[in-house]
mmCIF file of C-alpha atoms in Angstrom:
data_model
loop_
_atom_site.group_PDB
_atom_site.id
_atom_site.type_symbol
_atom_site.label_atom_id
_atom_site.label_comp_id
_atom_site.label_asym_id
_atom_site.label_seq_id
_atom_site.Cartn_x
_atom_site.Cartn_y
_atom_site.Cartn_z
ATOM 1 C CA UNK A 1 136.663 -96.569 81.414
ATOM 2 C CA UNK A 2 140.008 -99.065 80.849
ATOM 3 C CA UNK A 3 139.858 -102.114 81.974
ATOM 4 C CA UNK A 4 142.982 -104.336 82.249
ATOM 5 C CA UNK A 5 143.237 -107.869 81.363
ATOM 6 C CA UNK A 6 145.023 -108.645 84.667
ATOM 7 C CA UNK A 7 141.397 -106.762 86.074
ATOM 8 C CA UNK A 8 139.082 -108.638 83.861
ATOM 9 C CA UNK A 9 140.878 -112.049 84.873
ATOM 10 C CA UNK A 10 139.727 -111.341 88.574
ATOM 11 C CA UNK A 11 136.223 -110.217 87.574
ATOM 12 C CA UNK A 12 133.224 -112.700 88.189
ATOM 13 C CA UNK A 13 131.145 -113.973 85.895
ATOM 14 C CA UNK A 14 128.252 -111.542 87.322
ATOM 15 C CA UNK A 15 130.890 -109.052 87.508
ATOM 16 C CA UNK A 16 131.720 -109.135 83.677
ATOM 17 C CA UNK A 17 127.906 -109.979 82.449
ATOM 18 C CA UNK A 18 127.219 -106.574 84.146
ATOM 19 C CA UNK A 19 130.540 -104.542 82.119
ATOM 20 C CA UNK A 20 129.061 -106.086 79.160
ATOM 21 C CA UNK A 21 125.620 -104.180 79.644
ATOM 22 C CA UNK A 22 127.124 -101.137 80.248
ATOM 23 C CA UNK A 23 128.666 -101.323 76.908
ATOM 24 C CA UNK A 24 126.269 -102.624 75.268
ATOM 25 C CA UNK A 25 124.976 -100.384 72.503
ATOM 26 C CA UNK A 26 121.873 -102.044 72.416
ATOM 27 C CA UNK A 27 121.371 -101.680 76.555
ATOM 28 C CA UNK A 28 121.651 -98.207 75.576
ATOM 29 C CA UNK A 29 118.755 -97.585 73.251
ATOM 30 C CA UNK A 30 116.218 -99.818 75.518
ATOM 31 C CA UNK A 31 117.352 -97.509 78.571
ATOM 32 C CA UNK A 32 116.796 -94.413 75.869
ATOM 33 C CA UNK A 33 120.457 -93.674 76.030
ATOM 34 C CA UNK A 34 120.839 -93.280 72.525
ATOM 35 C CA UNK A 35 118.374 -92.283 69.844
ATOM 36 C CA UNK A 36 116.856 -94.848 67.758
ATOM 37 C CA UNK A 37 113.863 -95.352 65.411
ATOM 38 C CA UNK A 38 111.463 -97.493 67.459
ATOM 39 C CA UNK A 39 108.839 -99.001 65.701
ATOM 40 C CA UNK A 40 107.525 -101.038 68.704
ATOM 41 C CA UNK A 41 107.992 -101.939 72.514
ATOM 42 C CA UNK A 42 106.425 -104.426 74.629
ATOM 43 C CA UNK A 43 107.314 -105.518 78.165
ATOM 44 C CA UNK A 44 110.120 -107.997 77.238
ATOM 45 C CA UNK A 45 111.208 -106.367 73.594
ATOM 46 C CA UNK A 46 111.678 -103.374 71.431
ATOM 47 C CA UNK A 47 111.852 -103.343 67.380
ATOM 48 C CA UNK A 48 113.723 -100.428 65.659
ATOM 49 C CA UNK A 49 114.656 -100.025 61.946
ATOM 50 C CA UNK A 50 118.011 -101.723 60.934
ATOM 51 C CA UNK A 51 120.365 -98.221 60.808
ATOM 52 C CA UNK A 52 122.276 -101.122 57.823
ATOM 53 C CA UNK A 53 118.666 -102.329 56.032
ATOM 54 C CA UNK A 54 118.643 -104.671 53.443
ATOM 55 C CA UNK A 55 115.273 -104.063 52.243
ATOM 56 C CA UNK A 56 113.324 -100.525 53.700
ATOM 57 C CA UNK A 57 111.462 -101.467 56.555
ATOM 58 C CA UNK A 58 113.615 -103.911 57.989
ATOM 59 C CA UNK A 59 113.560 -104.675 61.764
ATOM 60 C CA UNK A 60 115.281 -105.385 64.193
ATOM 61 C CA UNK A 61 113.835 -107.312 67.635
ATOM 62 C CA UNK A 62 115.591 -107.202 70.329
ATOM 63 C CA UNK A 63 114.899 -108.690 73.925
ATOM 64 C CA UNK A 64 114.922 -105.928 76.455
ATOM 65 C CA UNK A 65 117.520 -108.367 78.520
ATOM 66 C CA UNK A 66 120.705 -108.418 77.851
ATOM 67 C CA UNK A 67 120.972 -112.130 76.275
ATOM 68 C CA UNK A 68 123.839 -112.407 73.790
ATOM 69 C CA UNK A 69 122.366 -115.952 72.380
ATOM 70 C CA UNK A 70 118.974 -117.290 72.107
ATOM 71 C CA UNK A 71 119.767 -120.024 74.129
ATOM 72 C CA UNK A 72 120.154 -118.308 76.880
ATOM 73 C CA UNK A 73 116.229 -116.737 76.569
ATOM 74 C CA UNK A 74 113.733 -118.309 79.085
ATOM 75 C CA UNK A 75 111.474 -120.146 76.960
ATOM 76 C CA UNK A 76 108.680 -118.143 77.717
ATOM 77 C CA UNK A 77 110.306 -114.444 76.983
ATOM 78 C CA UNK A 78 111.858 -116.446 73.359
ATOM 79 C CA UNK A 79 107.623 -117.534 72.808
ATOM 80 C CA UNK A 80 106.985 -113.802 73.525
ATOM 81 C CA UNK A 81 109.595 -112.614 71.556
ATOM 82 C CA UNK A 82 108.791 -114.642 68.497
ATOM 83 C CA UNK A 83 105.029 -113.828 68.627
ATOM 84 C CA UNK A 84 106.079 -110.188 68.549
ATOM 85 C CA UNK A 85 108.070 -111.022 65.318
ATOM 86 C CA UNK A 86 105.179 -112.707 63.557
ATOM 87 C CA UNK A 87 103.401 -109.401 64.293
ATOM 88 C CA UNK A 88 105.971 -107.026 62.457
ATOM 89 C CA UNK A 89 105.978 -109.411 59.599
ATOM 90 C CA UNK A 90 102.189 -109.023 59.519
ATOM 91 C CA UNK A 91 102.536 -105.076 59.615
ATOM 92 C CA UNK A 92 105.272 -105.181 56.418
ATOM 93 C CA UNK A 93 102.458 -107.485 54.319
ATOM 94 C CA UNK A 94 99.825 -104.996 55.335
ATOM 95 C CA UNK A 95 101.923 -101.392 55.792
ATOM 96 C CA UNK A 96 104.926 -101.735 53.162
ATOM 97 C CA UNK A 97 103.063 -104.443 50.216
ATOM 98 C CA UNK A 98 106.245 -106.845 51.249
ATOM 99 C CA UNK A 99 105.385 -109.775 49.468
ATOM 100 C CA UNK A 100 106.612 -112.258 52.214
ATOM 101 C CA UNK A 101 109.419 -111.666 54.832
ATOM 102 C CA UNK A 102 112.892 -113.207 55.792
ATOM 103 C CA UNK A 103 112.664 -113.804 59.339
ATOM 104 C CA UNK A 104 116.581 -114.083 60.702
ATOM 105 C CA UNK A 105 118.914 -114.865 63.745
ATOM 106 C CA UNK A 106 122.555 -115.516 64.352
ATOM 107 C CA UNK A 107 124.407 -116.719 67.491
ATOM 108 C CA UNK A 108 127.771 -116.538 67.231
ATOM 109 C CA UNK A 109 129.942 -114.709 65.202
ATOM 110 C CA UNK A 110 130.532 -117.565 62.810
ATOM 111 C CA UNK A 111 126.848 -117.697 61.900
ATOM 112 C CA UNK A 112 127.027 -113.531 61.441
ATOM 113 C CA UNK A 113 126.344 -112.274 64.936
ATOM 114 C CA UNK A 114 128.242 -109.030 65.130
ATOM 115 C CA UNK A 115 127.079 -107.420 68.778
ATOM 116 C CA UNK A 116 127.183 -109.089 72.398
ATOM 117 C CA UNK A 117 123.231 -108.682 72.602
ATOM 118 C CA UNK A 118 121.149 -111.125 70.465
ATOM 119 C CA UNK A 119 118.734 -109.752 67.855
ATOM 120 C CA UNK A 120 116.163 -110.730 64.981
ATOM 121 C CA UNK A 121 115.989 -109.571 62.087
ATOM 122 C CA UNK A 122 112.572 -109.274 60.044
ATOM 123 C CA UNK A 123 113.339 -108.601 56.454
ATOM 124 C CA UNK A 124 110.320 -107.828 54.425
ATOM 125 C CA UNK A 125 111.203 -109.547 50.948
ATOM 126 C CA UNK A 126 109.697 -108.066 47.419
ATOM 127 C CA UNK A 127 110.009 -110.599 44.282
ATOM 128 C CA UNK A 128 113.287 -109.828 42.409
ATOM 129 C CA UNK A 129 114.802 -107.556 45.773
ATOM 130 C CA UNK A 130 118.340 -109.791 44.954
ATOM 131 C CA UNK A 131 118.968 -109.689 48.695
ATOM 132 C CA UNK A 132 120.551 -113.287 47.706
ATOM 133 C CA UNK A 133 120.043 -114.035 51.413
ATOM 134 C CA UNK A 134 117.757 -117.705 50.633
ATOM 135 C CA UNK A 135 119.514 -121.075 52.180
ATOM 136 C CA UNK A 136 120.898 -122.672 49.679
ATOM 137 C CA UNK A 137 119.647 -126.344 48.806
ATOM 138 C CA UNK A 138 122.811 -128.925 48.449
ATOM 139 C CA UNK A 139 121.013 -131.797 49.408
ATOM 140 C CA UNK A 140 124.518 -132.552 51.897
ATOM 141 C CA UNK A 141 124.398 -135.248 53.938
ATOM 142 C CA UNK A 142 123.312 -136.077 57.623
ATOM 143 C CA UNK A 143 125.095 -139.076 58.001
ATOM 144 C CA UNK A 144 128.282 -137.625 60.153
ATOM 145 C CA UNK A 145 125.740 -135.714 62.214
ATOM 146 C CA UNK A 146 122.382 -138.437 62.728
ATOM 147 C CA UNK A 147 123.514 -140.472 65.237
ATOM 148 C CA UNK A 148 125.379 -137.933 67.445
ATOM 149 C CA UNK A 149 121.513 -135.768 67.304
ATOM 150 C CA UNK A 150 119.996 -138.626 68.175
ATOM 151 C CA UNK A 151 122.214 -140.157 71.228
ATOM 152 C CA UNK A 152 121.406 -136.395 72.762
ATOM 153 C CA UNK A 153 117.981 -135.444 71.626
ATOM 154 C CA UNK A 154 116.352 -137.273 74.496
ATOM 155 C CA UNK A 155 118.562 -134.958 77.100
ATOM 156 C CA UNK A 156 117.538 -131.785 75.405
ATOM 157 C CA UNK A 157 113.909 -132.217 74.719
ATOM 158 C CA UNK A 158 113.077 -134.124 77.960
ATOM 159 C CA UNK A 159 110.218 -136.692 78.019
ATOM 160 C CA UNK A 160 108.534 -134.850 74.834
ATOM 161 C CA UNK A 161 108.041 -138.063 71.517
ATOM 162 C CA UNK A 162 111.626 -138.641 69.758
ATOM 163 C CA UNK A 163 110.683 -139.616 66.395
ATOM 164 C CA UNK A 164 111.971 -142.405 64.296
ATOM 165 C CA UNK A 165 113.911 -140.982 62.114
ATOM 166 C CA UNK A 166 117.307 -143.476 60.975
ATOM 167 C CA UNK A 167 120.409 -143.279 60.107
ATOM 168 C CA UNK A 168 120.900 -144.065 56.684
ATOM 169 C CA UNK A 169 117.061 -142.615 56.027
ATOM 170 C CA UNK A 170 117.380 -139.418 55.762
ATOM 171 C CA UNK A 171 119.698 -139.822 52.656
ATOM 172 C CA UNK A 172 117.129 -140.892 50.408
ATOM 173 C CA UNK A 173 116.226 -138.005 47.989
ATOM 174 C CA UNK A 174 112.938 -137.338 46.758
ATOM 175 C CA UNK A 175 111.988 -135.928 43.501
ATOM 176 C CA UNK A 176 113.130 -132.405 44.799
ATOM 177 C CA UNK A 177 113.258 -130.580 41.296
ATOM 178 C CA UNK A 178 109.018 -130.931 41.344
ATOM 179 C CA UNK A 179 107.129 -127.547 42.384
ATOM 180 C CA UNK A 180 103.360 -128.037 42.880
ATOM 181 C CA UNK A 181 102.662 -124.691 41.226
ATOM 182 C CA UNK A 182 99.233 -124.758 43.298
ATOM 183 C CA UNK A 183 101.029 -124.499 46.494
ATOM 184 C CA UNK A 184 103.138 -121.838 45.049
ATOM 185 C CA UNK A 185 99.500 -120.337 43.931
ATOM 186 C CA UNK A 186 98.122 -120.470 47.569
ATOM 187 C CA UNK A 187 100.944 -119.025 48.924
ATOM 188 C CA UNK A 188 100.802 -115.652 46.825
ATOM 189 C CA UNK A 189 97.370 -115.434 47.561
ATOM 190 C CA UNK A 190 97.732 -116.028 51.299
ATOM 191 C CA UNK A 191 99.892 -112.843 51.314
ATOM 192 C CA UNK A 192 98.255 -110.916 48.772
ATOM 193 C CA UNK A 193 95.288 -111.294 51.514
ATOM 194 C CA UNK A 194 97.413 -110.500 53.949
ATOM 195 C CA UNK A 195 98.954 -107.646 52.190
ATOM 196 C CA UNK A 196 95.282 -106.079 51.085
ATOM 197 C CA UNK A 197 93.279 -106.768 54.645
ATOM 198 C CA UNK A 198 94.400 -103.519 56.514
ATOM 199 C CA UNK A 199 95.865 -101.591 53.462
ATOM 200 C CA UNK A 200 94.108 -98.364 51.918
ATOM 201 C CA UNK A 201 93.952 -98.917 48.060
ATOM 202 C CA UNK A 202 94.806 -95.572 46.669
ATOM 203 C CA UNK A 203 98.221 -95.599 48.672
ATOM 204 C CA UNK A 204 100.983 -94.665 46.357
ATOM 205 C CA UNK A 205 103.376 -97.028 46.259
ATOM 206 C CA UNK A 206 107.156 -96.430 47.248
ATOM 207 C CA UNK A 207 109.767 -96.941 44.676
ATOM 208 C CA UNK A 208 113.050 -95.922 47.148
ATOM 209 C CA UNK A 209 116.213 -95.059 44.885
ATOM 210 C CA UNK A 210 118.719 -98.378 45.762
ATOM 211 C CA UNK A 211 122.326 -97.527 46.298
ATOM 212 C CA UNK A 212 124.065 -100.376 47.344
ATOM 213 C CA UNK A 213 127.159 -99.829 50.372
ATOM 214 C CA UNK A 214 129.368 -102.523 50.887
ATOM 215 C CA UNK A 215 129.066 -103.577 54.753
ATOM 216 C CA UNK A 216 131.790 -103.959 56.629
ATOM 217 C CA UNK A 217 133.155 -107.681 57.558
ATOM 218 C CA UNK A 218 132.601 -108.760 60.537
ATOM 219 C CA UNK A 219 136.253 -109.918 62.473
ATOM 220 C CA UNK A 220 136.218 -113.590 62.715
ATOM 221 C CA UNK A 221 137.426 -114.861 65.747
ATOM 222 C CA UNK A 222 138.372 -118.694 65.982
ATOM 223 C CA UNK A 223 136.072 -119.507 68.874
ATOM 224 C CA UNK A 224 137.102 -122.482 71.327
ATOM 225 C CA UNK A 225 136.187 -126.108 70.811
ATOM 226 C CA UNK A 226 134.243 -125.584 73.997
ATOM 227 C CA UNK A 227 130.505 -126.306 73.701
ATOM 228 C CA UNK A 228 129.119 -125.156 76.638
ATOM 229 C CA UNK A 229 126.487 -122.520 76.347
ATOM 230 C CA UNK A 230 128.143 -120.172 78.699
ATOM 231 C CA UNK A 231 131.636 -120.535 77.668
ATOM 232 C CA UNK A 232 129.864 -119.231 74.564
ATOM 233 C CA UNK A 233 127.989 -116.675 75.464
ATOM 234 C CA UNK A 234 131.243 -115.466 77.670
ATOM 235 C CA UNK A 235 132.792 -115.802 74.296
ATOM 236 C CA UNK A 236 130.829 -113.970 72.422
ATOM 237 C CA UNK A 237 130.268 -111.098 74.930
ATOM 238 C CA UNK A 238 134.171 -110.878 76.100
ATOM 239 C CA UNK A 239 134.929 -110.496 72.293
ATOM 240 C CA UNK A 240 132.661 -107.006 72.175
ATOM 241 C CA UNK A 241 132.770 -106.072 75.715
ATOM 242 C CA UNK B 1 94.996 -129.446 49.358
ATOM 243 C CA UNK B 2 97.731 -130.177 47.005
ATOM 244 C CA UNK B 3 100.360 -132.769 48.057
ATOM 245 C CA UNK B 4 102.652 -131.192 50.265
ATOM 246 C CA UNK B 5 106.397 -132.727 50.555
ATOM 247 C CA UNK B 6 106.018 -132.041 54.345
ATOM 248 C CA UNK B 7 102.567 -132.908 55.420
ATOM 249 C CA UNK B 8 103.915 -136.559 53.865
ATOM 250 C CA UNK B 9 107.230 -136.404 56.161
ATOM 251 C CA UNK B 10 105.511 -135.672 58.811
ATOM 252 C CA UNK B 11 103.013 -138.826 58.255
ATOM 253 C CA UNK B 12 105.266 -141.266 56.994
ATOM 254 C CA UNK B 13 107.302 -140.355 60.365
ATOM 255 C CA UNK B 14 110.195 -142.341 59.151
ATOM 256 C CA UNK B 15 111.983 -139.160 59.268
ATOM 257 C CA UNK B 16 110.632 -137.166 62.277
ATOM 258 C CA UNK B 17 113.645 -136.331 64.765
ATOM 259 C CA UNK B 18 111.197 -134.928 67.256
ATOM 260 C CA UNK B 19 107.432 -134.782 66.751
ATOM 261 C CA UNK B 20 104.773 -133.654 69.657
ATOM 262 C CA UNK B 21 101.045 -132.789 69.628
ATOM 263 C CA UNK B 22 101.442 -129.730 67.479
ATOM 264 C CA UNK B 23 105.108 -129.575 65.778
ATOM 265 C CA UNK B 24 107.433 -131.708 64.066
ATOM 266 C CA UNK B 25 110.877 -131.654 63.018
ATOM 267 C CA UNK B 26 113.299 -133.429 60.580
ATOM 268 C CA UNK B 27 116.599 -133.344 59.126
ATOM 269 C CA UNK B 28 116.136 -131.311 55.769
ATOM 270 C CA UNK B 29 115.974 -133.448 52.805
ATOM 271 C CA UNK B 30 117.976 -130.860 50.847
ATOM 272 C CA UNK B 31 120.291 -129.425 53.388
ATOM 273 C CA UNK B 32 122.248 -126.493 53.355
ATOM 274 C CA UNK B 33 124.847 -128.143 55.846
ATOM 275 C CA UNK B 34 124.834 -131.642 57.611
ATOM 276 C CA UNK B 35 122.338 -131.123 61.077
ATOM 277 C CA UNK B 36 120.314 -128.610 59.241
ATOM 278 C CA UNK B 37 117.173 -129.098 61.125
ATOM 279 C CA UNK B 38 113.266 -128.126 59.719
ATOM 280 C CA UNK B 39 110.933 -127.384 62.226
ATOM 281 C CA UNK B 40 107.102 -127.789 60.723
ATOM 282 C CA UNK B 41 103.867 -127.097 62.491
ATOM 283 C CA UNK B 42 101.917 -130.230 62.321
ATOM 284 C CA UNK B 43 98.654 -128.692 60.786
ATOM 285 C CA UNK B 44 99.003 -127.609 57.369
ATOM 286 C CA UNK B 45 99.947 -123.474 57.277
ATOM 287 C CA UNK B 46 101.518 -121.955 54.536
ATOM 288 C CA UNK B 47 102.572 -118.786 55.688
ATOM 289 C CA UNK B 48 103.452 -117.356 59.196
ATOM 290 C CA UNK B 49 100.496 -114.992 59.588
ATOM 291 C CA UNK B 50 97.908 -117.893 59.870
ATOM 292 C CA UNK B 51 99.710 -119.477 62.642
ATOM 293 C CA UNK B 52 98.590 -118.858 66.213
ATOM 294 C CA UNK B 53 100.203 -117.309 68.626
ATOM 295 C CA UNK B 54 100.705 -120.552 70.828
ATOM 296 C CA UNK B 55 101.593 -122.608 67.816
ATOM 297 C CA UNK B 56 103.956 -119.581 67.165
ATOM 298 C CA UNK B 57 106.185 -120.012 70.326
ATOM 299 C CA UNK B 58 105.969 -124.075 70.497
ATOM 300 C CA UNK B 59 107.627 -123.949 67.155
ATOM 301 C CA UNK B 60 110.446 -121.054 68.426
ATOM 302 C CA UNK B 61 110.948 -122.853 71.492
ATOM 303 C CA UNK B 62 111.544 -125.862 69.720
ATOM 304 C CA UNK B 63 113.696 -124.250 67.193
ATOM 305 C CA UNK B 64 115.764 -123.165 70.409
ATOM 306 C CA UNK B 65 116.007 -126.499 71.811
ATOM 307 C CA UNK B 66 117.561 -128.096 68.443
ATOM 308 C CA UNK B 67 120.033 -124.871 68.135
ATOM 309 C CA UNK B 68 120.961 -126.148 71.682
ATOM 310 C CA UNK B 69 121.323 -129.976 70.184
ATOM 311 C CA UNK B 70 123.147 -128.817 67.659
ATOM 312 C CA UNK B 71 126.138 -126.767 69.943
ATOM 313 C CA UNK B 72 125.574 -129.462 72.650
ATOM 314 C CA UNK B 73 125.513 -132.159 70.215
ATOM 315 C CA UNK B 74 127.533 -131.808 67.211
ATOM 316 C CA UNK B 75 129.831 -128.933 68.347
ATOM 317 C CA UNK B 76 128.254 -126.042 65.848
ATOM 318 C CA UNK B 77 130.106 -123.115 67.167
ATOM 319 C CA UNK B 78 126.777 -121.187 66.009
ATOM 320 C CA UNK B 79 123.706 -121.489 64.591
ATOM 321 C CA UNK B 80 121.100 -119.382 62.665
ATOM 322 C CA UNK B 81 117.591 -119.756 62.571
ATOM 323 C CA UNK B 82 116.070 -118.671 59.246
ATOM 324 C CA UNK B 83 111.937 -118.538 58.368
ATOM 325 C CA UNK B 84 111.740 -118.054 54.585
ATOM 326 C CA UNK B 85 108.087 -116.329 54.892
ATOM 327 C CA UNK B 86 106.869 -116.735 51.290
ATOM 328 C CA UNK B 87 107.722 -117.047 47.554
ATOM 329 C CA UNK B 88 109.670 -114.024 47.612
ATOM 330 C CA UNK B 89 111.657 -114.920 50.595
ATOM 331 C CA UNK B 90 112.402 -118.069 48.844
ATOM 332 C CA UNK B 91 109.809 -120.147 50.498
ATOM 333 C CA UNK B 92 110.395 -123.813 48.874
ATOM 334 C CA UNK B 93 107.738 -125.582 50.552
ATOM 335 C CA UNK B 94 104.178 -123.852 50.600
ATOM 336 C CA UNK B 95 104.215 -124.915 54.290
ATOM 337 C CA UNK B 96 105.753 -123.099 56.445
ATOM 338 C CA UNK B 97 109.313 -123.831 58.298
ATOM 339 C CA UNK B 98 111.845 -122.387 60.704
ATOM 340 C CA UNK B 99 115.272 -123.569 59.749
ATOM 341 C CA UNK B 100 118.035 -124.477 62.244
ATOM 342 C CA UNK B 101 121.598 -124.757 61.019
ATOM 343 C CA UNK B 102 124.310 -125.883 62.789
ATOM 344 C CA UNK B 103 127.347 -123.333 61.603
ATOM 345 C CA UNK B 104 131.591 -123.143 61.428
ATOM 346 C CA UNK B 105 133.960 -121.578 60.572
ATOM 347 C CA UNK B 106 134.878 -121.716 56.732
ATOM 348 C CA UNK B 107 131.420 -123.413 55.558
ATOM 349 C CA UNK B 108 130.891 -121.833 52.673
ATOM 350 C CA UNK B 109 127.771 -120.055 53.765
ATOM 351 C CA UNK B 110 127.002 -116.362 53.729
ATOM 352 C CA UNK B 111 124.161 -114.831 54.933
ATOM 353 C CA UNK B 112 125.233 -111.481 54.857
ATOM 354 C CA UNK B 113 123.517 -108.857 52.692
ATOM 355 C CA UNK B 114 124.496 -105.606 51.225
ATOM 356 C CA UNK B 115 122.644 -102.373 53.125
ATOM 357 C CA UNK B 116 120.858 -100.485 51.112
ATOM 358 C CA UNK B 117 121.373 -96.289 51.401
ATOM 359 C CA UNK B 118 117.750 -94.842 52.330
ATOM 360 C CA UNK B 119 117.011 -91.253 52.168
ATOM 361 C CA UNK B 120 115.996 -89.978 55.606
ATOM 362 C CA UNK B 121 112.485 -89.359 53.740
ATOM 363 C CA UNK B 122 112.727 -93.140 52.591
ATOM 364 C CA UNK B 123 113.220 -94.283 55.825
ATOM 365 C CA UNK B 124 111.101 -91.849 57.779
ATOM 366 C CA UNK B 125 108.312 -93.333 55.361
ATOM 367 C CA UNK B 126 108.503 -96.633 56.593
ATOM 368 C CA UNK B 127 108.940 -95.899 59.869
ATOM 369 C CA UNK B 128 105.354 -94.331 60.113
ATOM 370 C CA UNK B 129 103.578 -96.997 57.842
ATOM 371 C CA UNK B 130 104.957 -99.875 60.027
ATOM 372 C CA UNK B 131 104.458 -98.095 63.009
ATOM 373 C CA UNK B 132 101.087 -97.372 62.596
ATOM 374 C CA UNK B 133 100.177 -100.648 61.818
ATOM 375 C CA UNK B 134 101.737 -102.171 64.454
ATOM 376 C CA UNK B 135 100.304 -99.756 66.613
ATOM 377 C CA UNK B 136 96.780 -101.066 65.222
ATOM 378 C CA UNK B 137 97.623 -104.471 65.495
ATOM 379 C CA UNK B 138 99.103 -104.472 69.120
ATOM 380 C CA UNK B 139 95.565 -103.054 70.275
ATOM 381 C CA UNK B 140 93.782 -105.779 68.735
ATOM 382 C CA UNK B 141 95.486 -108.717 70.336
ATOM 383 C CA UNK B 142 94.797 -112.074 68.455
ATOM 384 C CA UNK B 143 92.626 -114.571 70.252
ATOM 385 C CA UNK B 144 94.168 -118.192 70.009
ATOM 386 C CA UNK B 145 92.587 -120.990 68.992
ATOM 387 C CA UNK B 146 92.037 -123.073 71.765
ATOM 388 C CA UNK B 147 92.238 -126.420 69.815
ATOM 389 C CA UNK B 148 95.185 -126.711 67.543
ATOM 390 C CA UNK B 149 94.429 -129.726 65.919
ATOM 391 C CA UNK B 150 91.344 -128.470 64.218
ATOM 392 C CA UNK B 151 91.079 -126.121 61.405
ATOM 393 C CA UNK B 152 91.627 -123.366 62.729
ATOM 394 C CA UNK B 153 89.495 -120.301 61.093
ATOM 395 C CA UNK B 154 90.907 -117.130 59.564
ATOM 396 C CA UNK B 155 91.163 -114.582 62.288
ATOM 397 C CA UNK B 156 90.067 -111.506 60.351
ATOM 398 C CA UNK B 157 90.356 -107.740 61.756
ATOM 399 C CA UNK B 158 87.863 -105.445 61.003
ATOM 400 C CA UNK B 159 88.782 -101.346 62.147
ATOM 401 C CA UNK B 160 90.916 -100.491 58.977
ATOM 402 C CA UNK B 161 88.436 -97.038 58.472
ATOM 403 C CA UNK B 162 90.997 -94.656 60.302
ATOM 404 C CA UNK B 163 94.197 -96.285 59.273
ATOM 405 C CA UNK B 164 95.088 -92.809 56.397
ATOM 406 C CA UNK B 165 93.816 -91.020 59.240
ATOM 407 C CA UNK B 166 95.583 -91.400 61.702
ATOM 408 C CA UNK B 167 98.910 -92.344 59.570
ATOM 409 C CA UNK B 168 97.907 -88.468 58.678
ATOM 410 C CA UNK B 169 97.952 -87.446 62.089
ATOM 411 C CA UNK B 170 101.393 -89.265 62.937
ATOM 412 C CA UNK B 171 103.044 -87.304 59.830
ATOM 413 C CA UNK B 172 106.303 -85.125 61.300
#
């Protein structure tokens, strides 16, 4: 069905959202109209194997309702969603003998979001898997943003206790090169515990042959200066819808 | 417990942007970008799998609010929410944290991975392995620790016996 820009302009936000849902591949997967490798389903979300996995077992967790970005999810749904993420991560440690997991979400195309349906990536990790998706440690200064954040934080968090961070204080760098070996060892032991708890001892390990393939680069589009979440959502959806 | 950088930050309070009964948040000392926020459980947990469900909910609900704060407060054009769970995932401090990063055009960050090409058999195998493990764990829901402030006990799951059999039954 072809829709002209003229028609699009006349549509109400509700109609546009309806249209986005109809055209959303993930909504179609959830409705069972498009086949997928489903790992798990709850009342609010499904988990699938990613078709372009960073590692074998790379899963995506998708809310059943069409939310364009995380911020549009109701708080309760969001909580349940991440509890599912924890269990999927745990399953990776146990069933795939993963040595860790990367949990990754992108809100907005500049953050790497490719589809207008919010999703969470849960990637099983292995020592030396060379994924290079770690957060770079650059000791960026927060001086430019701390005042702005503190001005708005009360509004976002309501009555909760707001911290004591002061401007200038956060730039204090404390021996960052120090790596407490004991803590690392503890981390490793915990991962091993999780892995070994449920996995039968004599299961043979998979060593899949890795052939790397370039992923198509997401088309970048400059977002407007508006920072209203609804606008952002509309922008995200409109772009793909 | 070995001294933990995040526990120190939590205790000193000086750097905290936010704290409530169970969680605390602060700006990263080794930030990827200005505004890079770190959300931690106040209690020292090393990996995500140790954290009780109710606390997992609170941490990510807070992460979501920080994401909104970064959009509205500093004009972020996007945000990433990232958990590095385990050394193999690049976890730097053995105290589990949720990172929220504001994003902008040309900010020189790149979290894109190279997809791996798996054979049908390979992806079929991981699918079966994950599915059977998930079926099992969702039948045994975690019992939440009511008091997070106290030391939590490890939840240990018991029925592991028929794991292999079930996996075999699921083979196509």
